[in-house]
Tab-separated table of C-alpha atoms in Angstrom:
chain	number	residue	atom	x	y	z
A	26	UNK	CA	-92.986	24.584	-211.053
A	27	UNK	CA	-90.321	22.185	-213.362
A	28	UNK	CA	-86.927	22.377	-213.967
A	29	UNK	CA	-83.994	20.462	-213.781
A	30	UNK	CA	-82.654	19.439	-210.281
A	31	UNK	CA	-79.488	21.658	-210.740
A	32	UNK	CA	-81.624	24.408	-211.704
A	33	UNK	CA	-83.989	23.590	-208.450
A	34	UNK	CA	-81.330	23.663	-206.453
A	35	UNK	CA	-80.057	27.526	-207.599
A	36	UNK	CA	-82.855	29.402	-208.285
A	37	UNK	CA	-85.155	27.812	-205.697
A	38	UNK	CA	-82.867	28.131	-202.809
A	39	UNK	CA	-82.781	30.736	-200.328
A	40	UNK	CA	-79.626	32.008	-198.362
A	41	UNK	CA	-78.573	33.950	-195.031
A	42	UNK	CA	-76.505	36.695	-196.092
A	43	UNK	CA	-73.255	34.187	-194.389
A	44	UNK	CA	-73.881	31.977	-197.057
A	45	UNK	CA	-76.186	29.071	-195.047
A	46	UNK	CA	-79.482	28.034	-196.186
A	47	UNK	CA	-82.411	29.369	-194.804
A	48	UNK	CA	-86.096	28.307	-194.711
A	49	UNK	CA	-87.576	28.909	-198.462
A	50	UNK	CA	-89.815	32.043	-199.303
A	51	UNK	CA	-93.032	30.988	-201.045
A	52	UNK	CA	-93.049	30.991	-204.781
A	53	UNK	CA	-95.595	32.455	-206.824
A	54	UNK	CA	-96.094	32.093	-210.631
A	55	UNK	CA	-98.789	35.143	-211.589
A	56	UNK	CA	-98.568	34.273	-215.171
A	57	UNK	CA	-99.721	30.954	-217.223
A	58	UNK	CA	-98.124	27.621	-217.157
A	59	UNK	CA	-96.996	28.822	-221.094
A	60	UNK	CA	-94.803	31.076	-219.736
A	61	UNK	CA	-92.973	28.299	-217.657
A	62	UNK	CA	-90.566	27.138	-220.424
A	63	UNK	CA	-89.023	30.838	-221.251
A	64	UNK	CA	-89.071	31.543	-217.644
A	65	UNK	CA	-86.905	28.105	-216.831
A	66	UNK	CA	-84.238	29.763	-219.404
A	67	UNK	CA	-83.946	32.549	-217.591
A	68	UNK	CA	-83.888	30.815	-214.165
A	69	UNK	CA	-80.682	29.385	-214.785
A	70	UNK	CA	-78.116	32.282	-214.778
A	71	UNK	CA	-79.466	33.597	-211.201
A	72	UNK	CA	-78.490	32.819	-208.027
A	73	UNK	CA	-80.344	32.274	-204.895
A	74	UNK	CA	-83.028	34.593	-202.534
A	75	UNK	CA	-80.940	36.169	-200.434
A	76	UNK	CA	-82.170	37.306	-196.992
A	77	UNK	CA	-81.183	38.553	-193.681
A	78	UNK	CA	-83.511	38.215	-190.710
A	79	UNK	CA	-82.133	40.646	-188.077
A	80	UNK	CA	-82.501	44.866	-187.971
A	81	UNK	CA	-80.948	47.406	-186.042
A	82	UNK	CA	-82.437	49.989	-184.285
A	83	UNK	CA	-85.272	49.889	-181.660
A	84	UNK	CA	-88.395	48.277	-181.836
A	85	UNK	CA	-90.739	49.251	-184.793
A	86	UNK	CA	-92.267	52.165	-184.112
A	87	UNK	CA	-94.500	55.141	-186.200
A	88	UNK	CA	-94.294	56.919	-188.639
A	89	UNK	CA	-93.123	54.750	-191.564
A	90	UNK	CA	-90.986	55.923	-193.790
A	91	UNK	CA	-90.844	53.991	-197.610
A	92	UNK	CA	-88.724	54.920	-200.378
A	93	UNK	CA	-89.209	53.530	-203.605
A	94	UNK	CA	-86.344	53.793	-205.789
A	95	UNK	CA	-84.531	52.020	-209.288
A	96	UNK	CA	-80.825	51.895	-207.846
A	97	UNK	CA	-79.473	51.366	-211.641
A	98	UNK	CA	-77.307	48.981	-211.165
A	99	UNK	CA	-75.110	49.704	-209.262
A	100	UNK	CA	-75.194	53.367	-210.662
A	101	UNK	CA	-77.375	54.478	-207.436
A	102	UNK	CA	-75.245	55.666	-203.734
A	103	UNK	CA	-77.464	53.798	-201.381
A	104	UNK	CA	-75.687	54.690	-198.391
A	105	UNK	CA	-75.744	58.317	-198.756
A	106	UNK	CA	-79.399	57.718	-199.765
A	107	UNK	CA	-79.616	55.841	-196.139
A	108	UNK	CA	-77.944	58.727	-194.576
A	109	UNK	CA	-80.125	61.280	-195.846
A	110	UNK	CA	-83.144	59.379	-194.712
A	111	UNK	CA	-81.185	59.050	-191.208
A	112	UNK	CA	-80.592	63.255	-191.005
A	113	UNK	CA	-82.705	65.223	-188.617
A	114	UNK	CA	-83.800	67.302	-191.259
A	115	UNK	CA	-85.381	64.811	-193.470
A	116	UNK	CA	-86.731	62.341	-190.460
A	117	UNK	CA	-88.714	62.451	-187.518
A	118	UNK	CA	-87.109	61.382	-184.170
A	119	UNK	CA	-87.447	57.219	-184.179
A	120	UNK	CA	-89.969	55.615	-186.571
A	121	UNK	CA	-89.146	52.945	-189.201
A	122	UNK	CA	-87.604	53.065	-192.623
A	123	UNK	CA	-88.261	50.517	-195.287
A	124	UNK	CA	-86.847	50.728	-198.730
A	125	UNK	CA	-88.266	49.627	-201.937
A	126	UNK	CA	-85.644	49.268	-204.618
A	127	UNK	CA	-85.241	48.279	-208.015
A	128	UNK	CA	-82.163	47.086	-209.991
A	129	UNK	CA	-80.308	46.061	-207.341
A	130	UNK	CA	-77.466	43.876	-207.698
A	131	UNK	CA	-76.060	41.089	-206.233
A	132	UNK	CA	-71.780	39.864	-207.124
A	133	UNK	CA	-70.076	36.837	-207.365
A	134	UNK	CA	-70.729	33.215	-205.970
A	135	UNK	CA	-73.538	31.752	-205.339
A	136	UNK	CA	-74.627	33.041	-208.661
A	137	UNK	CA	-73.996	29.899	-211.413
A	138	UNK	CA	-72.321	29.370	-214.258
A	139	UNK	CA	-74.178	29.957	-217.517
A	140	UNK	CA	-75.434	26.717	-219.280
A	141	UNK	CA	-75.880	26.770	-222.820
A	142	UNK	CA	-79.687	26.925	-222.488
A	143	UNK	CA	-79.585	29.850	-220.174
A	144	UNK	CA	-80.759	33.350	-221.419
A	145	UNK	CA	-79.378	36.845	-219.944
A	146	UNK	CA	-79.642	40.498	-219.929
A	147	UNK	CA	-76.969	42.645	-221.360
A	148	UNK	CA	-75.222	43.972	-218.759
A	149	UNK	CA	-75.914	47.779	-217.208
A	150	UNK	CA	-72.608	48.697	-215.354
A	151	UNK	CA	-72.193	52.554	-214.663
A	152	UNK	CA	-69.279	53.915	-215.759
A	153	UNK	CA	-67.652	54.430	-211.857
A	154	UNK	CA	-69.459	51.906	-209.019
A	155	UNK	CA	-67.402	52.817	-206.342
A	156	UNK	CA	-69.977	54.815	-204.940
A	157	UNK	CA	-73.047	51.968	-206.225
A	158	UNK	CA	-73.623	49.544	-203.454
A	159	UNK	CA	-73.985	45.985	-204.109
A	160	UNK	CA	-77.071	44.780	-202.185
A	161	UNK	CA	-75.734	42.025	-200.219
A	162	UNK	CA	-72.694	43.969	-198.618
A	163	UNK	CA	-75.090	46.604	-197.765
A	164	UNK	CA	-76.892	44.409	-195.819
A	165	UNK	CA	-74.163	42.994	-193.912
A	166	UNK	CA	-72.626	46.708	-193.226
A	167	UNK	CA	-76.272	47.962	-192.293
A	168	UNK	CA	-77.587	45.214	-190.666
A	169	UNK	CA	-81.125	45.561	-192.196
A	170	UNK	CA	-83.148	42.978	-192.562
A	171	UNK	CA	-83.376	42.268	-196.407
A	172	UNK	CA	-85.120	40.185	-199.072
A	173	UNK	CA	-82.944	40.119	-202.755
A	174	UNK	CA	-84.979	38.221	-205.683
A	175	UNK	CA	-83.038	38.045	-208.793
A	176	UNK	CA	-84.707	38.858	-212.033
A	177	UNK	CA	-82.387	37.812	-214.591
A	178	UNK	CA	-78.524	37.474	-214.881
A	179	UNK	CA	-76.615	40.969	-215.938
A	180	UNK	CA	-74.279	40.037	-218.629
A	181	UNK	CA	-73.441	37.104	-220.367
A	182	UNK	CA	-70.441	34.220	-220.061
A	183	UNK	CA	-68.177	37.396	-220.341
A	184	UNK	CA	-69.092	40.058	-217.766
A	185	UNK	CA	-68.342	39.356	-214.373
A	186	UNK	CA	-70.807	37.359	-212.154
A	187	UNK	CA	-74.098	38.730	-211.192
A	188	UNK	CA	-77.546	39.177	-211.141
A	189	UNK	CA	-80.028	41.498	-210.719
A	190	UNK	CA	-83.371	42.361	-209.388
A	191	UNK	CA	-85.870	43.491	-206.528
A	192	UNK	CA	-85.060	43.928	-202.988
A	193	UNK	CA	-86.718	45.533	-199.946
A	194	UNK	CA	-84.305	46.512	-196.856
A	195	UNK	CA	-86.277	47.619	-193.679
A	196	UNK	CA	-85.219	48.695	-190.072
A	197	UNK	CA	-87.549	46.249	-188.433
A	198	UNK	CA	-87.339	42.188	-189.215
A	199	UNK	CA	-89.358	41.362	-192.663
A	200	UNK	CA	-91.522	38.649	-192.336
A	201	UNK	CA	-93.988	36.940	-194.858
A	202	UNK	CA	-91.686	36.376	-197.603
A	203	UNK	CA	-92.934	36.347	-201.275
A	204	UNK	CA	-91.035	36.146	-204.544
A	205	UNK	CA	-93.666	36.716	-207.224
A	206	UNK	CA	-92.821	35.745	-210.874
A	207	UNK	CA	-94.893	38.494	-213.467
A	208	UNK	CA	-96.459	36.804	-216.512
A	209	UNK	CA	-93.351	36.539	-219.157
A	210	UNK	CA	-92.388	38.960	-221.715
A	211	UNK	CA	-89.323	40.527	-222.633
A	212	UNK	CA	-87.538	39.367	-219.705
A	213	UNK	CA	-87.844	37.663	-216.596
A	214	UNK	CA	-89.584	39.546	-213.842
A	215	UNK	CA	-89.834	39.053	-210.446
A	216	UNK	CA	-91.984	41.246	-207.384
A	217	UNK	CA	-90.393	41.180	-203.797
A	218	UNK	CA	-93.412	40.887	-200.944
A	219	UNK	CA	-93.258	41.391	-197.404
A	220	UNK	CA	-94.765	42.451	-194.529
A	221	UNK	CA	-93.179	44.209	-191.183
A	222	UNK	CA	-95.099	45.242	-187.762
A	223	UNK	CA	-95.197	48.684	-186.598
A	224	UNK	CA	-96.164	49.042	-183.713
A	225	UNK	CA	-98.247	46.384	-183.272
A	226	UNK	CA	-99.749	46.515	-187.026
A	227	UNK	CA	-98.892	44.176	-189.816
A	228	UNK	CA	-97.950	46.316	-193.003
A	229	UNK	CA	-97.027	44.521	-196.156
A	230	UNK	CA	-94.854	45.846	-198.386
A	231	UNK	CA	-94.187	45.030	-202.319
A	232	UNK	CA	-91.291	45.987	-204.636
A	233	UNK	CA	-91.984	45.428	-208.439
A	234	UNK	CA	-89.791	46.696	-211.960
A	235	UNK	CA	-92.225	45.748	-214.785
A	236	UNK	CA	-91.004	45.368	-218.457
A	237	UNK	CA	-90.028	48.369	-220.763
A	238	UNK	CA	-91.207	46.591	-223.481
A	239	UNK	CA	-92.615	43.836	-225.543
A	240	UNK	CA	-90.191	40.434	-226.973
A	241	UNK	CA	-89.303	40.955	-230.410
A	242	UNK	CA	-91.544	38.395	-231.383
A	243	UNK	CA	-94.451	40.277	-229.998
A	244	UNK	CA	-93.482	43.551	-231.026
A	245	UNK	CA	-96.545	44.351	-232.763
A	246	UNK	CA	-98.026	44.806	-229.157
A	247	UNK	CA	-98.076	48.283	-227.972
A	248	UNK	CA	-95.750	48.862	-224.760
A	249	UNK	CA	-98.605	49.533	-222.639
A	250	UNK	CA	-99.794	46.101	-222.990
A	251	UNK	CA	-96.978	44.654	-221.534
A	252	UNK	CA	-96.959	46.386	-218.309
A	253	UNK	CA	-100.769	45.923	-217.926
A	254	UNK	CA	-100.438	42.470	-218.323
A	255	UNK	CA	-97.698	42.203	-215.632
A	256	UNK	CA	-99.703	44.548	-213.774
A	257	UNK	CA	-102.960	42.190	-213.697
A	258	UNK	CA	-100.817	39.395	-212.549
A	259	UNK	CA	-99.183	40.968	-209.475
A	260	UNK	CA	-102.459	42.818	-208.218
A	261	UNK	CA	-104.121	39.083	-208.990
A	262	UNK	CA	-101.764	38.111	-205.525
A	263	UNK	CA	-103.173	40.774	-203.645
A	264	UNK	CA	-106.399	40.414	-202.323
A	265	UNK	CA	-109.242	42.808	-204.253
A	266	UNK	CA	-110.553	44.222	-200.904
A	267	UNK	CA	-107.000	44.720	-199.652
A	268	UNK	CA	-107.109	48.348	-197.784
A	269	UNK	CA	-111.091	49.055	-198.054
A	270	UNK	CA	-112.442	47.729	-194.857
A	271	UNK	CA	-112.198	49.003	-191.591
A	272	UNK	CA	-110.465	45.517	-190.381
A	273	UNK	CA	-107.617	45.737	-193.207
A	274	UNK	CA	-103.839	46.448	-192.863
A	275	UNK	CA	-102.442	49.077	-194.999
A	276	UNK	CA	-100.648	47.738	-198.029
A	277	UNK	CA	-98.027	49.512	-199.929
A	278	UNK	CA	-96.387	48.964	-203.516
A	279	UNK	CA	-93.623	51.019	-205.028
A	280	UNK	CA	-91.426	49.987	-208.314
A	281	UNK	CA	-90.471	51.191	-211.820
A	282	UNK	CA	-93.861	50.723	-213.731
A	283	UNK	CA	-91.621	51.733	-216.955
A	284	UNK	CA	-94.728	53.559	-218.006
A	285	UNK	CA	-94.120	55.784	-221.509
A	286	UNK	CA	-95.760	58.992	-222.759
A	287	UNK	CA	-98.685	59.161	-220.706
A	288	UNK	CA	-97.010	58.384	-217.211
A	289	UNK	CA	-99.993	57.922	-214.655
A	290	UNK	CA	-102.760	57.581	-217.095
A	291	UNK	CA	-101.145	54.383	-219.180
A	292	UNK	CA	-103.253	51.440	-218.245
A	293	UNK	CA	-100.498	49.878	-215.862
A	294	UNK	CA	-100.473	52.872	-213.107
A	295	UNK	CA	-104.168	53.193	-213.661
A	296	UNK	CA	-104.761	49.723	-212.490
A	297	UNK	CA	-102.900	49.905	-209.515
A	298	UNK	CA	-104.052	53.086	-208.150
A	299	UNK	CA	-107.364	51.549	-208.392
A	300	UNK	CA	-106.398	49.489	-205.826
A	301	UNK	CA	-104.150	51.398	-203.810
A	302	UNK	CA	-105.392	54.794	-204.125
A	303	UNK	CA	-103.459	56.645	-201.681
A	304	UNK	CA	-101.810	59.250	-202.092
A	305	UNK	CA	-104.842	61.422	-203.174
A	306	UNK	CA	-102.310	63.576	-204.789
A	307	UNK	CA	-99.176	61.853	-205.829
A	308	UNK	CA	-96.495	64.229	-206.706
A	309	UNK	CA	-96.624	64.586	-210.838
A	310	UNK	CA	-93.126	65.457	-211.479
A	311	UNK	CA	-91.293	63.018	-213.630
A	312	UNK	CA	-89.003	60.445	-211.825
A	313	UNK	CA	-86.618	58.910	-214.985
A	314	UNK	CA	-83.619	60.864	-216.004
A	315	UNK	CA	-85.143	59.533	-220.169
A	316	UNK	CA	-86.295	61.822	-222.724
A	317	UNK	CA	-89.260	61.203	-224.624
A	318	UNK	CA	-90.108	64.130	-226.720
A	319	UNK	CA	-88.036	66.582	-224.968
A	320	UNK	CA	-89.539	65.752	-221.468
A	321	UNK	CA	-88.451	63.225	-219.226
A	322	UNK	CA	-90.850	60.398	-218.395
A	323	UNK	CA	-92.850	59.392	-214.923
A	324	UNK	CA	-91.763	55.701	-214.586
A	325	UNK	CA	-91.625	55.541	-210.925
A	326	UNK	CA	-94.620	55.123	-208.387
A	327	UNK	CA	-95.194	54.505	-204.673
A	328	UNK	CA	-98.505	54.279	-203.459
A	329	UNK	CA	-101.090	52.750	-200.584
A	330	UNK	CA	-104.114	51.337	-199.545
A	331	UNK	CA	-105.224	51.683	-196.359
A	332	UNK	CA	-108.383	51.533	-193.606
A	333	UNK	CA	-110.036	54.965	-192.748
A	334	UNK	CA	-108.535	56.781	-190.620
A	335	UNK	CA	-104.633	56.402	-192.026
A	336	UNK	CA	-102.882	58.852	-193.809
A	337	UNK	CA	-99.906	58.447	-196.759
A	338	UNK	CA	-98.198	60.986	-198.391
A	339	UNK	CA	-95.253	61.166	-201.003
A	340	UNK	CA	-92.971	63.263	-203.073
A	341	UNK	CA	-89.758	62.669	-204.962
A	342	UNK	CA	-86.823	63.922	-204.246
A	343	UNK	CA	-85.067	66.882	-206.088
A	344	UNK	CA	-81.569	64.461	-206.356
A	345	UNK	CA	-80.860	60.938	-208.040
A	346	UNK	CA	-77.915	59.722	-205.475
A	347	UNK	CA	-76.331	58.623	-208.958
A	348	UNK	CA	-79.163	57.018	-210.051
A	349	UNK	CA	-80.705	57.649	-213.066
A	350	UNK	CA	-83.981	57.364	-211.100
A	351	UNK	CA	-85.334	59.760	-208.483
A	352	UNK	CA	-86.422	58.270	-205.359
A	353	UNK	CA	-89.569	58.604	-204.210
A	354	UNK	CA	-90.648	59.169	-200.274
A	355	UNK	CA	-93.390	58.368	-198.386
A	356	UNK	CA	-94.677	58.378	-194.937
A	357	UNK	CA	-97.670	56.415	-193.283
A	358	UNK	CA	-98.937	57.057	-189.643
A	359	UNK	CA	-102.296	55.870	-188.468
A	360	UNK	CA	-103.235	58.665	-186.991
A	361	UNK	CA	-102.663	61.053	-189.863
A	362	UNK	CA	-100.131	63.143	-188.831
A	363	UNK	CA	-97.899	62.199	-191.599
A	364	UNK	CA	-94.846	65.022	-192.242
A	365	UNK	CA	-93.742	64.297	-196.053
C-alpha cells in the first residue's frame, strides 16, 4: 500500500492498550488498487490498531460462546451486555466468550489531527453515553484480549476526537491478527480477523459492518450491489473449502451486513451462508431497531462453518442493551451439545 510517511506512521501502526507499540497485524486490501486513492483519504483521520494480548479467566475451554452485535456508537451498554453473558442463567459453568462487535469506538489521542485531504463520517453520538462504553477502556477494565480496527473518523475538525470501527474482545488471548480493508464505496470499511484456541482447536473468528449504501456518485447502483461487492472481497480472504473437510477448523463471521428489504435472501447474506452455512436455522426475527415499510429490517448475522461432527446454534436476544441493534448469540461445541 502508498501513502505519505505521516499517514504510514498512524494508520499503519499498531498499539498495546498502555500506549507502546506492538508487533503489526497483517494488512489486507480485498478490493482493487483503484480503490487505493479514496481509501488513503480516509486513512488519515484514524488512529492506530489497538490491541491487548492478555485474558482473564482460565484456560480456553468448551462451549464457545460468540455474540455478534452493532454497539452504535457508543449508544450500546457493553458491560451489562458482558454481565448478562457472565449470569448463570444465560451461561454454562466455564467455557469461552468472544464478542463480535460493530461500531465501536475508540476517544482521544492517538487518533490525528484532520489534514485538509482527509475525509470523515458525520458523527453518531447517542444522546446520553454514560452507559456506552468506549472500546479501549473496556479493555483495560475487563482485561480481554482485544483487536480495535478503525473504519473511518466520527465527526469532523469539530466533534471531539475519535474513530470508529470493528473490534473482537475474547476471554482467551487472540492470535492471528488481520485487518481486512473491503473494496471502497461509500465509506471506508474495514473486517477484524482472528483466531483463538479452545481447547486445543484453532477457531478463527471475523467481525465485518458492510456499507448501507452506494457513493453519491454511484447512486444509480442498487444497495444490494454494494454489500455484495464487499461481500466477495472479504469471503475472497477466506479460503473456499474453509469448514467442508473433515481436517478443517470451524470458522465463524458475525457483523452488520446492512442488508434492506429482503434481509437473508439479498445477495450479500446469500453469499456468505454459502460458505458458512451453519446455523441450519438461523433465527428470522429482525435485528435493527429501522423501519422499512412498517417492519423493521434483518441487518445483523452470525453464522459458521464447520467439520462434521460440530454443532452451532444462534438466536437474538429479546433486548438492545441501548443499542439500536439486537445482539445476536451463538454457541459452538464439538461435540454437539450446544445449549443456545
Amino acid at each position: 500500500m502508498t501513502g505519505t510517511p505521516d499517514e504510514n506512521r498512524i494508520w499503519r501502526t499498531t498499539l498495546e492498550l498502555d500506549g507502546r507499540e506492538a508487533p503489526p497485524v497483517e494488512w489486507v486490501r480485498s478490493g482493487p488498487v483503484e480503490d487505493e486513492k479514496r481509501l488513503g483519504d480516509w486513512r488519515q483521520g484514524v488512529g492506530p490498531v489497538r490491541v491487548a494480548g492478555a485474558a482473564v479467566g482460565e484456560d480456553a475451554a468448551w462451549p464457545l460462546t460468540v455474540v455478534a452485535w452493532n454497539m452504535a456508537v457508543g449508544g450500546g451498554n457493553l458491560e451489562a451486555l458482558v454481565r448478562w453473558l457472565g449470569s448463570r442463567d444465560t451461561k454454562e459453568d466455564g467455557g469461552t466468550t468472544v464478542l463480535l462487535l460493530q461500531e465501536a469506538y475508540a476517544a482521544g489521542p492517538p487518533i490525528p489531527k484532520l489534514a485538509p485531504t482527509a475525509r470523515w463520517a458525520s458523527r453518531i453520538a447517542p444522546p446520553d453515553r454514560r452507559m456506552g462504553t468506549e472500546i479501549v477502556a473496556f479493555a483495560l477494565r475487563s482485561g480481554m484480549s482485544l483487536c480495535y480496527a478503525p473504519s473511518m473518523r466520527n465527526g469532523g475538525p469539530e466533534d471531539p476526537t475519535e474513530d470508529r470501527g470493528n473490534a473482537i474482545l475474547a476471554t482467551a488471548p487472540l492470535r492471528g491478527l488481520r485487518v481486512i480493508e473491503l473494496p471502497m464505496e461509500r465509506q471506508r470499511r474495514v473486517a477484524v480477523a482472528a483466531t483463538v484456541e479452545v481447547g486445543g482447536t484453532a477457531v478463527e473468528l471475523c467481525s465485518v459492518h458492510l456499507d448501507n449504501r452506494p457513493a453519491w456518485a454511484r447512486a444509480w447502483r442498487i444497495f444490494g450491489q454494494v454489500q455484495r461487492r464487499q461481500t466477495e472481497g472479504l469471503l475472497g480472504e477466506f479460503p473456499e473449502s474453509g469448514g467442508r473437510s473433515l481436517e478443517s477448523a470451524p470458522t465463524l463471521l458475525g457483523g452488520d451486513f446492512n442488508t434492506w428489504l429482503r434481509g437473508h435472501r439479498q445477495g450479500a447474506s446469500r453469499l456468505a451462508r454459502a460458505r458458512f452455512p451453519l446455523p441450519l436455522n438461523p433465527d428470522p426475527r429482525p435485528t435493527h431497531r429501522f423501519e422499512i415499510g412498517g417492519r423493521l429490517r434483518k441487518s445483523d448475522y452470525l453464522m459458521a462453518s464447520a467439520p462434521r461432527g460440530w454443532r452451532f446454534q444462534s438466536r437474538r436476544l429479546d433486548t438492545t442493551f441501548g443499542s439500536d441493534h439486537f445482539p445476536l448469540v451463538g454457541i459452538l461445541r464439538p461435540d454437539g451439545g450446544s445449549r443456545p
